[in-house]
PDB file of C-alpha atoms in Angstrom:
ATOM      1  CA  MET A 556     -14.063  18.573 -11.698  1.00  0.00           C
ATOM      2  CA  LYS A 557     -11.218  16.453 -10.932  1.00  0.00           C
ATOM      3  CA  LYS A 558     -10.509  13.133 -12.871  1.00  0.00           C
ATOM      4  CA  VAL A 559      -9.462  10.036 -10.885  1.00  0.00           C
ATOM      5  CA  GLN A 560      -8.606   6.627 -11.770  1.00  0.00           C
ATOM      6  CA  VAL A 561      -9.720   3.908  -9.601  1.00  0.00           C
ATOM      7  CA  LEU A 562      -7.444   0.766  -9.812  1.00  0.00           C
ATOM      8  CA  LEU A 563      -8.333  -2.670  -8.654  1.00  0.00           C
ATOM      9  CA  SER A 564      -7.160  -5.708  -8.570  1.00  0.00           C
ATOM     10  CA  THR A 565      -9.622  -8.992  -8.733  1.00  0.00           C
ATOM     11  CA  TYR A 566      -8.925 -12.389  -7.590  1.00  0.00           C
ATOM     12  CA  ASN A 567     -12.019 -14.709  -7.407  1.00  0.00           C
ATOM     13  CA  GLY A 568     -13.762 -11.885  -5.954  1.00  0.00           C
ATOM     14  CA  GLU A 569     -17.511 -12.931  -7.186  1.00  0.00           C
ATOM     15  CA  LYS A 570     -19.327 -12.580  -3.776  1.00  0.00           C
ATOM     16  CA  TYR A 571     -18.843  -9.074  -2.915  1.00  0.00           C
ATOM     17  CA  LEU A 572     -17.442  -7.496  -6.150  1.00  0.00           C
ATOM     18  CA  LYS A 573     -20.513  -5.715  -7.612  1.00  0.00           C
ATOM     19  CA  GLU A 574     -21.180  -4.084  -4.312  1.00  0.00           C
ATOM     20  CA  GLN A 575     -17.663  -2.515  -4.170  1.00  0.00           C
ATOM     21  CA  ILE A 576     -18.119  -1.465  -7.868  1.00  0.00           C
ATOM     22  CA  GLU A 577     -21.329   0.196  -7.315  1.00  0.00           C
ATOM     23  CA  SER A 578     -19.818   1.993  -4.137  1.00  0.00           C
ATOM     24  CA  ILE A 579     -16.866   3.012  -6.521  1.00  0.00           C
ATOM     25  CA  ILE A 580     -18.988   4.272  -9.164  1.00  0.00           C
ATOM     26  CA  LYS A 581     -21.120   6.369  -7.213  1.00  0.00           C
ATOM     27  CA  GLN A 582     -18.490   8.965  -5.770  1.00  0.00           C
ATOM     28  CA  GLU A 583     -19.811  12.526  -5.476  1.00  0.00           C
ATOM     29  CA  GLU A 584     -17.910  15.699  -6.866  1.00  0.00           C
ATOM     30  CA  VAL A 585     -15.397  13.728  -9.027  1.00  0.00           C
ATOM     31  CA  GLU A 586     -14.899  12.274 -12.497  1.00  0.00           C
ATOM     32  CA  ILE A 587     -14.234   8.380 -11.991  1.00  0.00           C
ATOM     33  CA  SER A 588     -13.077   5.900 -14.525  1.00  0.00           C
ATOM     34  CA  LEU A 589     -12.149   2.537 -12.769  1.00  0.00           C
ATOM     35  CA  LEU A 590      -9.472   0.453 -14.403  1.00  0.00           C
ATOM     36  CA  VAL A 591      -9.543  -3.585 -13.474  1.00  0.00           C
ATOM     37  CA  ARG A 592      -7.008  -6.190 -13.423  1.00  0.00           C
ATOM     38  CA  ASP A 593      -7.899  -9.847 -13.091  1.00  0.00           C
ATOM     39  CA  ASP A 594      -5.342 -11.723 -11.333  1.00  0.00           C
ATOM     40  CA  GLY A 595      -6.397 -15.242 -12.760  1.00  0.00           C
ATOM     41  CA  SER A 596      -9.688 -15.663 -11.180  1.00  0.00           C
ATOM     42  CA  THR A 597     -11.411 -19.279 -11.541  1.00  0.00           C
ATOM     43  CA  ASP A 598     -14.735 -18.311 -10.334  1.00  0.00           C
ATOM     44  CA  LYS A 599     -17.183 -15.795 -11.853  1.00  0.00           C
ATOM     45  CA  THR A 600     -15.467 -12.698 -11.409  1.00  0.00           C
ATOM     46  CA  ILE A 601     -14.624 -12.381 -15.176  1.00  0.00           C
ATOM     47  CA  GLU A 602     -18.332 -12.745 -16.019  1.00  0.00           C
ATOM     48  CA  ILE A 603     -19.610  -9.934 -13.743  1.00  0.00           C
ATOM     49  CA  LEU A 604     -16.904  -7.705 -15.119  1.00  0.00           C
ATOM     50  CA  GLU A 605     -18.077  -8.170 -18.493  1.00  0.00           C
ATOM     51  CA  GLU A 606     -21.532  -7.299 -17.402  1.00  0.00           C
ATOM     52  CA  ILE A 607     -20.981  -4.582 -15.351  1.00  0.00           C
ATOM     53  CA  SER A 608     -18.183  -3.080 -18.151  1.00  0.00           C
ATOM     54  CA  LYS A 609     -20.944  -3.140 -20.750  1.00  0.00           C
ATOM     55  CA  LYS A 610     -22.922  -1.128 -18.720  1.00  0.00           C
ATOM     56  CA  ASN A 611     -20.285   1.496 -17.679  1.00  0.00           C
ATOM     57  CA  THR A 612     -18.602   3.387 -20.442  1.00  0.00           C
ATOM     58  CA  ASN A 613     -15.860   4.231 -17.398  1.00  0.00           C
ATOM     59  CA  ILE A 614     -15.160   1.117 -16.789  1.00  0.00           C
ATOM     60  CA  LYS A 615     -12.437  -1.033 -18.157  1.00  0.00           C
ATOM     61  CA  PHE A 616     -11.114  -4.377 -17.168  1.00  0.00           C
ATOM     62  CA  TYR A 617      -8.284  -6.988 -18.784  1.00  0.00           C
ATOM     63  CA  LYS A 618      -7.459 -10.509 -17.509  1.00  0.00           C
ATOM     64  CA  GLY A 619      -3.901 -11.508 -16.241  1.00  0.00           C
ATOM     65  CA  GLU A 620      -1.813 -14.050 -14.838  1.00  0.00           C
ATOM     66  CA  ASN A 621      -1.921 -14.848 -11.294  1.00  0.00           C
ATOM     67  CA  LYS A 622       1.137 -12.586  -9.896  1.00  0.00           C
ATOM     68  CA  GLY A 623      -0.178 -11.751  -6.387  1.00  0.00           C
ATOM     69  CA  PRO A 624      -1.533  -8.569  -5.261  1.00  0.00           C
ATOM     70  CA  ALA A 625       1.517  -6.570  -5.072  1.00  0.00           C
ATOM     71  CA  ARG A 626       2.639  -7.011  -8.533  1.00  0.00           C
ATOM     72  CA  SER A 627      -1.040  -7.166  -9.831  1.00  0.00           C
ATOM     73  CA  PHE A 628      -1.762  -3.450  -8.284  1.00  0.00           C
ATOM     74  CA  MET A 629       1.903  -2.384  -9.626  1.00  0.00           C
ATOM     75  CA  GLU A 630       0.969  -3.269 -13.350  1.00  0.00           C
ATOM     76  CA  LEU A 631      -2.235  -1.223 -12.900  1.00  0.00           C
ATOM     77  CA  VAL A 632      -0.375   1.773 -11.914  1.00  0.00           C
ATOM     78  CA  GLN A 633       1.930   1.357 -15.391  1.00  0.00           C
ATOM     79  CA  LYS A 634      -1.182   0.756 -17.229  1.00  0.00           C
ATOM     80  CA  SER A 635      -3.164   3.663 -15.543  1.00  0.00           C
ATOM     81  CA  GLU A 636      -4.463   6.203 -17.973  1.00  0.00           C
ATOM     82  CA  GLU A 637      -3.913  10.023 -17.941  1.00  0.00           C
ATOM     83  CA  ALA A 638      -5.800  11.422 -14.856  1.00  0.00           C
ATOM     84  CA  ASP A 639      -5.512  14.222 -11.880  1.00  0.00           C
ATOM     85  CA  TYR A 640      -5.338  11.402  -9.526  1.00  0.00           C
ATOM     86  CA  TYR A 641      -5.073   7.789  -8.918  1.00  0.00           C
ATOM     87  CA  ALA A 642      -6.888   5.372  -6.174  1.00  0.00           C
ATOM     88  CA  PHE A 643      -6.264   1.865  -5.026  1.00  0.00           C
ATOM     89  CA  ALA A 644      -9.420  -0.302  -4.575  1.00  0.00           C
ATOM     90  CA  ASP A 645     -10.102  -3.654  -3.013  1.00  0.00           C
ATOM     91  CA  GLN A 646     -12.479  -6.109  -4.412  1.00  0.00           C
ATOM     92  CA  ASP A 647     -14.556  -6.714  -1.233  1.00  0.00           C
ATOM     93  CA  ASP A 648     -14.801  -3.401   0.512  1.00  0.00           C
ATOM     94  CA  VAL A 649     -17.618  -0.671   0.304  1.00  0.00           C
ATOM     95  CA  TRP A 650     -16.715   2.939  -0.360  1.00  0.00           C
ATOM     96  CA  GLU A 651     -18.673   6.112   1.298  1.00  0.00           C
ATOM     97  CA  THR A 652     -19.633   8.447  -1.502  1.00  0.00           C
ATOM     98  CA  LYS A 653     -17.408  10.783  -0.207  1.00  0.00           C
ATOM     99  CA  LYS A 654     -14.405   8.922  -0.146  1.00  0.00           C
ATOM    100  CA  ILE A 655     -12.617   9.948  -3.145  1.00  0.00           C
ATOM    101  CA  ILE A 656     -13.402  13.777  -2.954  1.00  0.00           C
ATOM    102  CA  SER A 657     -12.592  13.879   0.888  1.00  0.00           C
ATOM    103  CA  ALA A 658      -8.812  12.911  -0.113  1.00  0.00           C
ATOM    104  CA  VAL A 659      -8.849  15.151  -3.371  1.00  0.00           C
ATOM    105  CA  LYS A 660      -9.582  18.233  -1.349  1.00  0.00           C
ATOM    106  CA  LYS A 661      -6.510  17.825   0.493  1.00  0.00           C
ATOM    107  CA  LEU A 662      -4.393  16.525  -2.382  1.00  0.00           C
ATOM    108  CA  ASN A 663      -3.674  20.375  -3.317  1.00  0.00           C
ATOM    109  CA  ASN A 664       0.287  21.115  -3.977  1.00  0.00           C
ATOM    110  CA  SER A 665       0.974  20.210  -7.692  1.00  0.00           C
ATOM    111  CA  ASP A 666       4.523  20.967  -7.179  1.00  0.00           C
ATOM    112  CA  ILE A 667       5.681  17.748  -5.355  1.00  0.00           C
ATOM    113  CA  PRO A 668       4.608  14.222  -5.139  1.00  0.00           C
ATOM    114  CA  GLU A 669       1.505  13.785  -2.626  1.00  0.00           C
ATOM    115  CA  LEU A 670       0.040  10.550  -0.989  1.00  0.00           C
ATOM    116  CA  TYR A 671      -2.982  10.205   0.911  1.00  0.00           C
ATOM    117  CA  VAL A 672      -4.082   7.706   3.469  1.00  0.00           C
ATOM    118  CA  SER A 673      -6.848   7.474   5.741  1.00  0.00           C
ATOM    119  CA  SER A 674      -8.219   5.384   8.943  1.00  0.00           C
ATOM    120  CA  VAL A 675     -10.784   2.595   8.273  1.00  0.00           C
ATOM    121  CA  THR A 676     -13.758   1.123   9.521  1.00  0.00           C
ATOM    122  CA  ILE A 677     -13.526  -2.786  10.100  1.00  0.00           C
ATOM    123  CA  VAL A 678     -16.956  -4.380   9.116  1.00  0.00           C
ATOM    124  CA  ASP A 679     -17.541  -8.307   8.985  1.00  0.00           C
ATOM    125  CA  GLU A 680     -19.099 -10.222   6.068  1.00  0.00           C
ATOM    126  CA  ASN A 681     -22.766  -8.093   6.444  1.00  0.00           C
ATOM    127  CA  LEU A 682     -20.841  -4.882   7.011  1.00  0.00           C
ATOM    128  CA  ASN A 683     -21.728  -4.552  10.374  1.00  0.00           C
ATOM    129  CA  ASN A 684     -19.315  -2.325  12.356  1.00  0.00           C
ATOM    130  CA  LEU A 685     -16.560  -4.118  14.465  1.00  0.00           C
ATOM    131  CA  GLU A 686     -14.378  -1.412  15.010  1.00  0.00           C
ATOM    132  CA  LYS A 687     -12.641   2.020  13.708  1.00  0.00           C
ATOM    133  CA  LYS A 688      -9.006   0.967  13.175  1.00  0.00           C
ATOM    134  CA  GLU A 689      -7.644   4.521  13.208  1.00  0.00           C
ATOM    135  CA  ILE A 690      -4.176   4.863  11.123  1.00  0.00           C
ATOM    136  CA  GLN A 691      -1.438   4.965  13.520  1.00  0.00           C
ATOM    137  CA  GLY A 692       2.681   5.313  12.786  1.00  0.00           C
ATOM    138  CA  LYS A 693       5.367   8.043  13.102  1.00  0.00           C
ATOM    139  CA  PHE A 694       4.581   9.075   9.990  1.00  0.00           C
ATOM    140  CA  THR A 695       8.363  10.072   8.800  1.00  0.00           C
ATOM    141  CA  PHE A 696      10.806   7.854   6.213  1.00  0.00           C
ATOM    142  CA  GLU A 697      12.567   6.282   8.869  1.00  0.00           C
ATOM    143  CA  GLY A 698       9.528   4.830  11.019  1.00  0.00           C
ATOM    144  CA  GLU A 699       8.060   3.655   7.442  1.00  0.00           C
ATOM    145  CA  MET A 700      11.140   1.804   6.505  1.00  0.00           C
ATOM    146  CA  ILE A 701      10.451  -0.190   9.918  1.00  0.00           C
ATOM    147  CA  LYS A 702       6.749  -0.669   9.576  1.00  0.00           C
ATOM    148  CA  ASN A 703       4.141   0.086   7.103  1.00  0.00           C
ATOM    149  CA  PHE A 704       1.096   2.045   8.515  1.00  0.00           C
ATOM    150  CA  ALA A 705      -0.584   2.621   4.936  1.00  0.00           C
ATOM    151  CA  TYR A 706      -4.223   0.708   3.969  1.00  0.00           C
ATOM    152  CA  GLY A 707      -3.478   0.553   0.324  1.00  0.00           C
ATOM    153  CA  CYS A 708      -7.374   0.701   0.074  1.00  0.00           C
ATOM    154  CA  THR A 709      -7.174   4.228   1.328  1.00  0.00           C
ATOM    155  CA  GLN A 710      -4.607   5.130  -0.755  1.00  0.00           C
ATOM    156  CA  VAL A 711      -5.268   8.384  -3.334  1.00  0.00           C
ATOM    157  CA  PHE A 712      -2.224   9.879  -5.138  1.00  0.00           C
ATOM    158  CA  SER A 713      -1.232  12.771  -7.540  1.00  0.00           C
ATOM    159  CA  LYS A 714       0.040  12.346 -11.035  1.00  0.00           C
ATOM    160  CA  LYS A 715       3.254  13.746 -10.279  1.00  0.00           C
ATOM    161  CA  LEU A 716       3.885  10.522  -7.638  1.00  0.00           C
ATOM    162  CA  ARG A 717       2.304   8.243 -10.474  1.00  0.00           C
ATOM    163  CA  ASP A 718       4.788   9.374 -13.086  1.00  0.00           C
ATOM    164  CA  ILE A 719       7.460   9.002 -10.766  1.00  0.00           C
ATOM    165  CA  ILE A 720       6.763   5.353  -9.305  1.00  0.00           C
ATOM    166  CA  ASN A 721       6.513   4.459 -13.177  1.00  0.00           C
ATOM    167  CA  LEU A 722      10.254   5.534 -13.573  1.00  0.00           C
ATOM    168  CA  TYR A 723      10.877   2.007 -12.094  1.00  0.00           C
ATOM    169  CA  GLU A 724       9.881  -1.382 -11.647  1.00  0.00           C
ATOM    170  CA  PRO A 725      11.152  -3.136  -8.231  1.00  0.00           C
ATOM    171  CA  GLN A 726      12.211  -6.782  -8.690  1.00  0.00           C
ATOM    172  CA  TYR A 727      11.703  -7.071  -4.816  1.00  0.00           C
ATOM    173  CA  ILE A 728       8.418  -5.972  -3.509  1.00  0.00           C
ATOM    174  CA  ILE A 729       6.515  -6.934  -0.584  1.00  0.00           C
ATOM    175  CA  MET A 730       3.394  -5.154  -1.069  1.00  0.00           C
ATOM    176  CA  HIS A 731       2.290  -2.268  -3.135  1.00  0.00           C
ATOM    177  CA  ASP A 732       1.112   0.108  -0.714  1.00  0.00           C
ATOM    178  CA  SER A 733       4.347   0.082   1.566  1.00  0.00           C
ATOM    179  CA  TRP A 734       6.139   0.623  -1.548  1.00  0.00           C
ATOM    180  CA  ILE A 735       4.428   3.922  -2.683  1.00  0.00           C
ATOM    181  CA  THR A 736       4.328   5.067   0.502  1.00  0.00           C
ATOM    182  CA  ARG A 737       8.292   4.370   1.018  1.00  0.00           C
ATOM    183  CA  VAL A 738       9.015   6.087  -2.597  1.00  0.00           C
ATOM    184  CA  CYS A 739       6.824   9.213  -1.644  1.00  0.00           C
ATOM    185  CA  TYR A 740       8.520   9.619   1.689  1.00  0.00           C
ATOM    186  CA  ALA A 741      11.938   8.739   0.197  1.00  0.00           C
ATOM    187  CA  ILE A 742      11.960  11.532  -2.761  1.00  0.00           C
ATOM    188  CA  GLY A 743      10.657  14.028  -0.252  1.00  0.00           C
ATOM    189  CA  GLY A 744       7.134  13.903  -1.442  1.00  0.00           C
ATOM    190  CA  ASN A 745       3.800  14.705   0.799  1.00  0.00           C
ATOM    191  CA  VAL A 746       2.377  12.272   2.832  1.00  0.00           C
ATOM    192  CA  ILE A 747      -1.288  13.366   3.994  1.00  0.00           C
ATOM    193  CA  ILE A 748      -2.835  11.120   6.949  1.00  0.00           C
ATOM    194  CA  ASP A 749      -6.668  11.718   7.299  1.00  0.00           C
ATOM    195  CA  LYS A 750      -7.621  10.139  10.762  1.00  0.00           C
ATOM    196  CA  ASN A 751     -11.259  10.041   9.842  1.00  0.00           C
ATOM    197  CA  SER A 752     -12.751   6.772   7.509  1.00  0.00           C
ATOM    198  CA  TYR A 753     -14.559   6.715   4.393  1.00  0.00           C
ATOM    199  CA  ILE A 754     -14.447   3.214   3.900  1.00  0.00           C
ATOM    200  CA  LYS A 755     -15.938  -0.295   4.937  1.00  0.00           C
ATOM    201  CA  TYR A 756     -13.040  -2.701   5.576  1.00  0.00           C
ATOM    202  CA  ARG A 757     -14.797  -5.973   5.143  1.00  0.00           C
ATOM    203  CA  GLN A 758     -13.083  -8.967   7.015  1.00  0.00           C
ATOM    204  CA  HIS A 759     -13.746 -12.413   6.010  1.00  0.00           C
ATOM    205  CA  SER A 760     -12.560 -15.708   5.502  1.00  0.00           C
ATOM    206  CA  ASN A 761     -11.433 -15.522   2.181  1.00  0.00           C
ATOM    207  CA  ASN A 762      -9.320 -12.238   2.404  1.00  0.00           C
ATOM    208  CA  VAL A 763      -5.967 -12.180   0.208  1.00  0.00           C
ATOM    209  CA  VAL A 764      -5.023  -9.587   3.090  1.00  0.00           C
ATOM    210  CA  GLY A 765      -6.585  -8.980   6.268  1.00  0.00           C
ATOM    211  CA  TYR A 766      -5.953  -6.564   9.011  1.00  0.00           C
ATOM    212  CA  LYS A 767      -5.589  -9.216  11.580  1.00  0.00           C
ATOM    213  CA  ASP A 768      -3.585 -12.249  11.225  1.00  0.00           C
ATOM    214  CA  TYR A 769      -3.362 -14.417  14.504  1.00  0.00           C
ATOM    215  CA  GLY A 770      -2.029 -17.323  15.720  1.00  0.00           C
ATOM    216  CA  ILE A 771       0.419 -20.128  14.615  1.00  0.00           C
ATOM    217  CA  LYS A 772       0.083 -18.723  10.980  1.00  0.00           C
ATOM    218  CA  LYS A 773       1.455 -15.351  11.757  1.00  0.00           C
ATOM    219  CA  LEU A 774       4.004 -16.667  14.244  1.00  0.00           C
ATOM    220  CA  LYS A 775       5.364 -19.144  11.206  1.00  0.00           C
ATOM    221  CA  LYS A 776       5.395 -16.470   8.820  1.00  0.00           C
ATOM    222  CA  GLN A 777       7.185 -13.838  11.131  1.00  0.00           C
ATOM    223  CA  PHE A 778       9.792 -17.024  11.527  1.00  0.00           C
ATOM    224  CA  ASN A 779      10.395 -17.365   8.075  1.00  0.00           C
ATOM    225  CA  ILE A 780      10.932 -14.069   7.244  1.00  0.00           C
ATOM    226  CA  ALA A 781      13.257 -13.545  10.285  1.00  0.00           C
ATOM    227  CA  PHE A 782      15.514 -16.670  10.303  1.00  0.00           C
ATOM    228  CA  LYS A 783      14.723 -18.982   7.551  1.00  0.00           C
ATOM    229  CA  GLU A 784      14.447 -16.615   4.287  1.00  0.00           C
ATOM    230  CA  LYS A 785      17.955 -15.385   3.120  1.00  0.00           C
ATOM    231  CA  THR A 786      16.285 -12.361   1.557  1.00  0.00           C
ATOM    232  CA  LYS A 787      16.488  -9.258   4.382  1.00  0.00           C
ATOM    233  CA  MET A 788      13.673  -7.830   3.323  1.00  0.00           C
ATOM    234  CA  ARG A 789      14.654  -3.937   4.641  1.00  0.00           C
ATOM    235  CA  VAL A 790      18.061  -4.357   3.195  1.00  0.00           C
ATOM    236  CA  ASN A 791      16.483  -5.820  -0.219  1.00  0.00           C
ATOM    237  CA  ILE A 792      13.730  -2.552  -0.046  1.00  0.00           C
ATOM    238  CA  ALA A 793      16.526  -0.272   0.966  1.00  0.00           C
ATOM    239  CA  MET A 794      18.656  -1.301  -2.276  1.00  0.00           C
ATOM    240  CA  GLU A 795      15.421  -1.114  -4.726  1.00  0.00           C
ATOM    241  CA  LEU A 796      14.951   2.377  -3.502  1.00  0.00           C
ATOM    242  CA  LYS A 797      18.653   3.439  -4.362  1.00  0.00           C
ATOM    243  CA  SER A 798      18.378   1.754  -7.481  1.00  0.00           C
ATOM    244  CA  GLY A 799      15.250   3.466  -8.848  1.00  0.00           C
ATOM    245  CA  TYR A 800      15.490   6.655  -7.297  1.00  0.00           C
ATOM    246  CA  LYS A 801      18.999   7.664  -6.397  1.00  0.00           C
ATOM    247  CA  ASP A 802      18.983  11.269  -8.078  1.00  0.00           C
ATOM    248  CA  LEU A 803      15.305  11.973  -6.547  1.00  0.00           C
ATOM    249  CA  LEU A 804      16.158  10.977  -2.925  1.00  0.00           C
ATOM    250  CA  THR A 805      16.824  13.520  -0.306  1.00  0.00           C
ATOM    251  CA  GLN A 806      20.004  13.526   1.713  1.00  0.00           C
ATOM    252  CA  LYS A 807      18.141  12.274   4.829  1.00  0.00           C
ATOM    253  CA  SER A 808      16.455   9.185   3.305  1.00  0.00           C
ATOM    254  CA  LEU A 809      19.667   8.477   1.454  1.00  0.00           C
ATOM    255  CA  GLU A 810      21.576   8.556   4.775  1.00  0.00           C
ATOM    256  CA  THR A 811      18.974   5.780   6.062  1.00  0.00           C
ATOM    257  CA  ILE A 812      18.791   3.617   2.934  1.00  0.00           C
ATOM    258  CA  GLU A 813      22.805   3.531   3.018  1.00  0.00           C
ATOM    259  CA  ASN A 814      22.861   2.532   6.510  1.00  0.00           C
ATOM    260  CA  LEU A 815      20.371  -0.210   5.933  1.00  0.00           C
ATOM    261  CA  ILE A 816      22.153  -1.420   2.919  1.00  0.00           C
ATOM    262  CA  GLU A 817      25.659  -1.512   5.011  1.00  0.00           C
ATOM    263  CA  TYR A 818      24.529  -2.679   8.700  1.00  0.00           C
ATOM    264  CA  THR A 819      25.322  -6.670   8.478  1.00  0.00           C
ATOM    265  CA  ARG A 820      28.974  -5.690   7.755  1.00  0.00           C
ATOM    266  CA  ASN A 821      29.343  -2.360   9.074  1.00  0.00           C
ATOM    267  CA  THR A 822      29.655  -1.720  12.597  1.00  0.00           C
ATOM    268  CA  LYS A 823      28.868   2.046  12.499  1.00  0.00           C
ATOM    269  CA  ALA A 824      26.277   1.503  10.198  1.00  0.00           C
ATOM    270  CA  LYS A 825      24.996  -0.939  12.660  1.00  0.00           C
ATOM    271  CA  LYS A 826      25.157   1.753  15.443  1.00  0.00           C
ATOM    272  CA  TRP A 827      23.284   4.212  13.330  1.00  0.00           C
ATOM    273  CA  LEU A 828      20.135   2.106  13.053  1.00  0.00           C
ATOM    274  CA  LEU A 829      20.342   0.711  17.155  1.00  0.00           C
ATOM    275  CA  PHE A 830      21.118   4.458  18.460  1.00  0.00           C
ATOM    276  CA  ASN A 831      19.103   6.926  16.151  1.00  0.00           C
ATOM    277  CA  LYS A 832      16.439   7.922  17.770  1.00  0.00           C
ATOM    278  CA  GLU A 833      14.698   8.989  14.565  1.00  0.00           C
ATOM    279  CA  PHE A 834      14.704   5.509  13.358  1.00  0.00           C
ATOM    280  CA  ARG A 835      12.013   4.321  15.390  1.00  0.00           C
ATOM    281  CA  THR A 836       8.236   3.680  15.703  1.00  0.00           C
ATOM    282  CA  ASN A 837       5.697   4.974  18.220  1.00  0.00           C
ATOM    283  CA  SER A 838       5.445   1.037  19.482  1.00  0.00           C
ATOM    284  CA  PHE A 839       7.720  -0.049  22.231  1.00  0.00           C
ATOM    285  CA  ILE A 840       7.142  -3.321  21.019  1.00  0.00           C
ATOM    286  CA  ILE A 841       8.098  -3.309  17.235  1.00  0.00           C
ATOM    287  CA  ASN A 842      11.006  -1.290  18.122  1.00  0.00           C
ATOM    288  CA  THR A 843      12.210  -4.032  20.694  1.00  0.00           C
ATOM    289  CA  LYS A 844      11.886  -6.485  17.966  1.00  0.00           C
ATOM    290  CA  MET A 845      13.450  -4.238  15.266  1.00  0.00           C
ATOM    291  CA  ILE A 846      16.646  -3.832  17.847  1.00  0.00           C
ATOM    292  CA  ILE A 847      16.809  -7.365  18.246  1.00  0.00           C
ATOM    293  CA  ALA A 848      16.438  -8.099  14.362  1.00  0.00           C
ATOM    294  CA  ILE A 849      19.273  -5.746  13.761  1.00  0.00           C
ATOM    295  CA  LEU A 850      21.707  -7.360  16.582  1.00  0.00           C
ATOM    296  CA  LEU A 851      20.686 -10.677  14.778  1.00  0.00           C
ATOM    297  CA  ASN A 852      21.365  -9.209  11.566  1.00  0.00           C
ATOM    298  CA  LYS A 853      17.698 -10.273  10.584  1.00  0.00           C
ATOM    299  CA  PHE A 854      16.309  -6.956   9.854  1.00  0.00           C
TER     300      PHE A 854
END
């Protein structure tokens, strides 16, 4: 039976946390351990974790300062214990009992780093189905550098990938799921896409990160990233990948990374990004936005 350590970051999650943890420890055909990092909760989350961990020897938790979800999850990867596989979990979802074993059965190549991601079933606060959100993307390093497609709460990854991730701590990071997906592609790892869903992805008013973010809030966020922030997101991600994994990068991913790093000051690199047909997603709208952003040196 394969050992899988689930990594869960909590923050003021008292309302749904028990239900989610129960669904995690009920996983079938695998040996589950759960490591929880609390990201500075001020509600009853800690009390719930203390109560549950006393009753379950395979559950450990510790308290940390508020870092936000990306760095909280990355710290969990650093502190993870020995296992065959690792999985991320959000505090307010509910897993089907075969969620983890469905991933493990597809992760079977121990010679290369492997990452599994799947679709999700969107539900409301009361777990009523709203829609199945099928995972979409071009599923290449180039496409992933344009837009992340992976739901972190579905990610399961091999020990080999965990060990490589832990070789480097990025200074600049947007989210843990996109970082790990990009690292896996960049070093020639295997990213396994499952169009099936084994998770109820709960949407409610207090989500830290939700699948939908409409209206003025979203437009303001996009405007700030594109025009106000001095940081060029993908340039910085590319620089982090090169700094952390230069000797492990494939030649193809290194070419993409170097063109991203140089495009604001090198016409040849900018043309590569604009006209290379592989540096695209499957979305006309996203590709159009990307081209405009590159022309404005805001990509």
